[in-house]
Every structure is written in structure tokens, then in C-alpha cells.
Amino acid sequence: MLLPVTLGVPWWLERRSVLASGLMPPSAAPVDGTTTELAGSQWEIKGVVLDATGEFLDAPSDGQRLVDAVFTATPESAEAGERLEASCRFRAVDDRGRSWTPTTEYTSRSLPDGAVSGLNGCRGLELPELEAGTERGVVVSYLVPEDAVDSLRFEVRVDTRDDASEPEPEAALFDQPPE
């Protein structure tokens, strides 16, 4: 009778500790629609752009597609803005369970004014600090196989605390918005 409790409680406490430390990524909560609140900021997926390589860059290799997921993030407080700049991370996943991290191959392309690439969190090196109520555009680029494009979903993860030893990240999973 006590065996399940004896085994379960230490496991649950350890899991909670590992999640709080950020060593185990949190389960991403599916977003209903195109907007959600995440770690004190409003996030919206604006669209997905395919194969926009720019005029001076080569197209992806055969069987690959360049996918740009375009987001906006608006922190509700100065603290949320600081966490966004320090800790937002991205991942693309498909319906087969495959996942991709952002690519650096097309970082020399021009981005819209005020937008960042999403490679270094949501920080723009030439942009002012992200203040409460200020919208920041984020363009995250992935190289994925052609067969993954239609089923891609986009995960955004942001720390909820400033404590580097226990950041308690939170994650949201966006579907591709309707065209």
C-alpha cells in the first residue's frame, strides 16, 4: 500500500525540481488560435513564409525548405521584457515527432525594422531594451524537409523567473495560422 507513495513522491519532487531548473523542457501548451500569454508577455504568430532567401543567397538544398515563422511579442511589464530578451527559445515540430532548432544559414537577410532573428533570445543587438507594452517582431528561420512543412507547429519557450538556477520555463505550441 505504501510502495506507490514511497516511489511516487520522490519521483514527483525530483521531476518538479528538474522542470524548475530548466534541465527538462516543459510540455508546451497548445495555443487556441494565434495569440497567447506566455511568461508575462502576449505572443502572436503572424504568419509563416516559405523560401524567402533574399536576392543574394542560394535556395536551400534539394528536399529542404526554408521556413520563417513570424511572431510578435509584447511584454506586460519591464520584468517580462527583460526575461524575453534573455531567455526566449524556439523549436519547430511536425506531426511525426521530429523537431528542428533555428538555422543560422540565412541570418544575413534583412529583417523588417524592429524585428530580431530569434537566434539569441528575443534580443536585438541594435535595438533599445524591450519595454512594457512595446511590440517586438521575431522572425525564426528553420531548414526542414519538404515533407514536414504542412504539419509544422512552432514552440516558444520563455523563463518565468529571473533566477538562473531555477528559471521555471514555460512553453506554448502554435499551429500555423490560416492564410
C-alpha positions in Angstrom: 0.0 0.0 0.0 2.8 2.4 0.8 5.0 1.3 -2.1 3.4 3.5 -4.7 3.6 6.5 -2.4 7.2 5.7 -1.4 8.2 5.5 -5.1 5.9 8.2 -6.5 6.6 11.1 -4.1 10.4 11.2 -4.6 10.0 10.9 -8.4 7.4 13.8 -8.4 9.6 16.0 -6.2 12.7 15.3 -8.4 10.7 16.0 -11.6 9.4 19.3 -10.2 13.0 20.3 -9.3 14.3 19.4 -12.8 11.5 21.3 -14.5 12.1 24.3 -12.3 15.8 24.3 -13.1 15.1 24.2 -16.9 17.1 21.0 -17.4 13.9 19.2 -18.6 12.0 21.3 -21.1 8.4 21.9 -20.1 5.5 20.4 -22.0 4.3 23.1 -24.5 0.7 24.1 -24.0 -1.2 24.1 -27.4 -2.4 27.6 -28.3 -6.0 28.0 -29.2 -6.0 30.5 -32.1 -3.0 32.7 -32.9 -2.4 34.5 -29.6 -1.5 33.5 -26.1 0.0 34.9 -22.8 3.4 33.4 -22.1 5.6 34.3 -19.1 4.0 37.8 -18.8 4.0 38.6 -22.5 1.4 38.5 -25.2 2.6 36.3 -28.2 1.0 36.2 -31.6 2.0 34.1 -34.6 1.6 36.4 -37.6 2.4 34.0 -40.4 4.7 31.5 -42.0 6.8 32.4 -45.0 8.5 29.8 -47.3 11.8 30.0 -49.1 12.3 33.8 -48.8 16.1 33.5 -49.2 16.7 37.1 -50.3 18.2 38.0 -53.6 21.8 37.2 -52.8 21.5 33.9 -51.0 21.2 30.4 -52.5 18.0 28.4 -52.2 18.0 25.5 -49.7 19.4 22.2 -51.0 17.1 19.7 -52.7 14.5 18.3 -50.4 14.8 21.1 -47.9 12.6 24.2 -47.4 13.4 27.4 -45.6 10.5 28.2 -43.2 10.2 31.6 -41.4 7.8 31.7 -38.5 6.9 35.3 -37.8 5.8 36.3 -34.3 5.2 39.4 -32.3 5.8 39.5 -28.5 4.6 42.3 -26.2 5.8 42.2 -22.6 3.2 43.4 -20.0 5.9 44.5 -17.6 9.6 45.6 -17.6 10.5 42.3 -15.9 8.7 40.3 -18.6 10.6 42.3 -21.2 13.9 41.5 -19.6 13.1 37.8 -19.5 12.1 37.8 -23.1 15.4 39.4 -24.1 17.4 36.9 -22.0 15.6 33.7 -22.5 13.2 33.1 -25.3 13.9 29.9 -27.3 12.3 28.3 -30.3 11.7 24.9 -31.9 9.7 23.6 -34.8 8.0 20.2 -34.6 6.0 18.2 -37.1 3.2 15.6 -36.7 5.8 12.7 -36.8 7.6 14.0 -33.7 10.6 15.4 -35.5 12.0 18.7 -34.3 14.3 21.4 -35.6 16.1 24.3 -33.9 16.5 27.7 -35.7 19.1 27.8 -38.5 21.9 30.3 -38.9 22.3 29.9 -42.6 20.2 32.8 -43.6 21.0 35.3 -40.9 22.4 37.8 -43.3 19.0 38.5 -44.8 17.3 41.8 -44.0 14.6 41.7 -41.4 11.7 44.2 -41.0 12.5 47.2 -38.9 12.4 46.4 -35.2 12.4 42.6 -35.7 15.0 40.2 -34.4 16.1 36.8 -35.7 15.2 34.7 -32.6 18.7 33.2 -32.5 19.8 35.0 -29.4 16.6 35.1 -27.5 14.4 38.0 -28.4 17.2 40.5 -28.1 18.0 42.9 -30.8 21.7 44.0 -30.5 21.0 47.3 -32.2 17.5 47.8 -30.7 16.6 49.5 -27.4 15.6 47.4 -24.4 12.1 45.9 -24.7 9.8 48.0 -22.5 6.4 47.1 -21.2 3.7 47.4 -23.9 6.3 47.6 -26.7 5.8 45.1 -29.5 8.8 43.2 -30.9 8.8 41.3 -34.1 10.6 38.0 -34.1 11.4 36.0 -37.3 12.6 32.5 -36.6 14.1 30.5 -39.6 14.2 26.8 -39.9 15.6 24.4 -42.6 13.2 21.4 -42.7 12.5 18.5 -45.1 9.8 19.2 -47.7 7.5 16.6 -46.2 7.4 18.4 -42.8 6.3 21.8 -44.0 2.5 21.3 -43.9 2.4 19.8 -40.4 4.8 22.2 -38.7 4.0 23.7 -35.4 6.1 26.2 -33.6 7.2 26.1 -29.9 8.1 29.2 -28.0 9.8 28.8 -24.5 10.4 31.6 -22.1 11.7 31.6 -18.5 9.2 32.7 -15.9 11.7 33.7 -13.2 14.9 35.7 -13.3 16.7 33.2 -11.0 19.2 31.5 -13.3 19.4 28.4 -11.1 15.6 27.9 -11.2 14.2 29.7 -14.3 11.0 27.7 -14.5 10.5 27.9 -18.2 7.0 27.9 -19.8 6.3 26.9 -23.4 3.5 27.4 -25.9 2.9 25.5 -29.2 1.5 27.5 -32.1 -0.2 26.0 -35.1 0.4 27.6 -38.5 -2.0 30.5 -38.8 -4.7 30.3 -41.6 -3.6 32.1 -44.8 
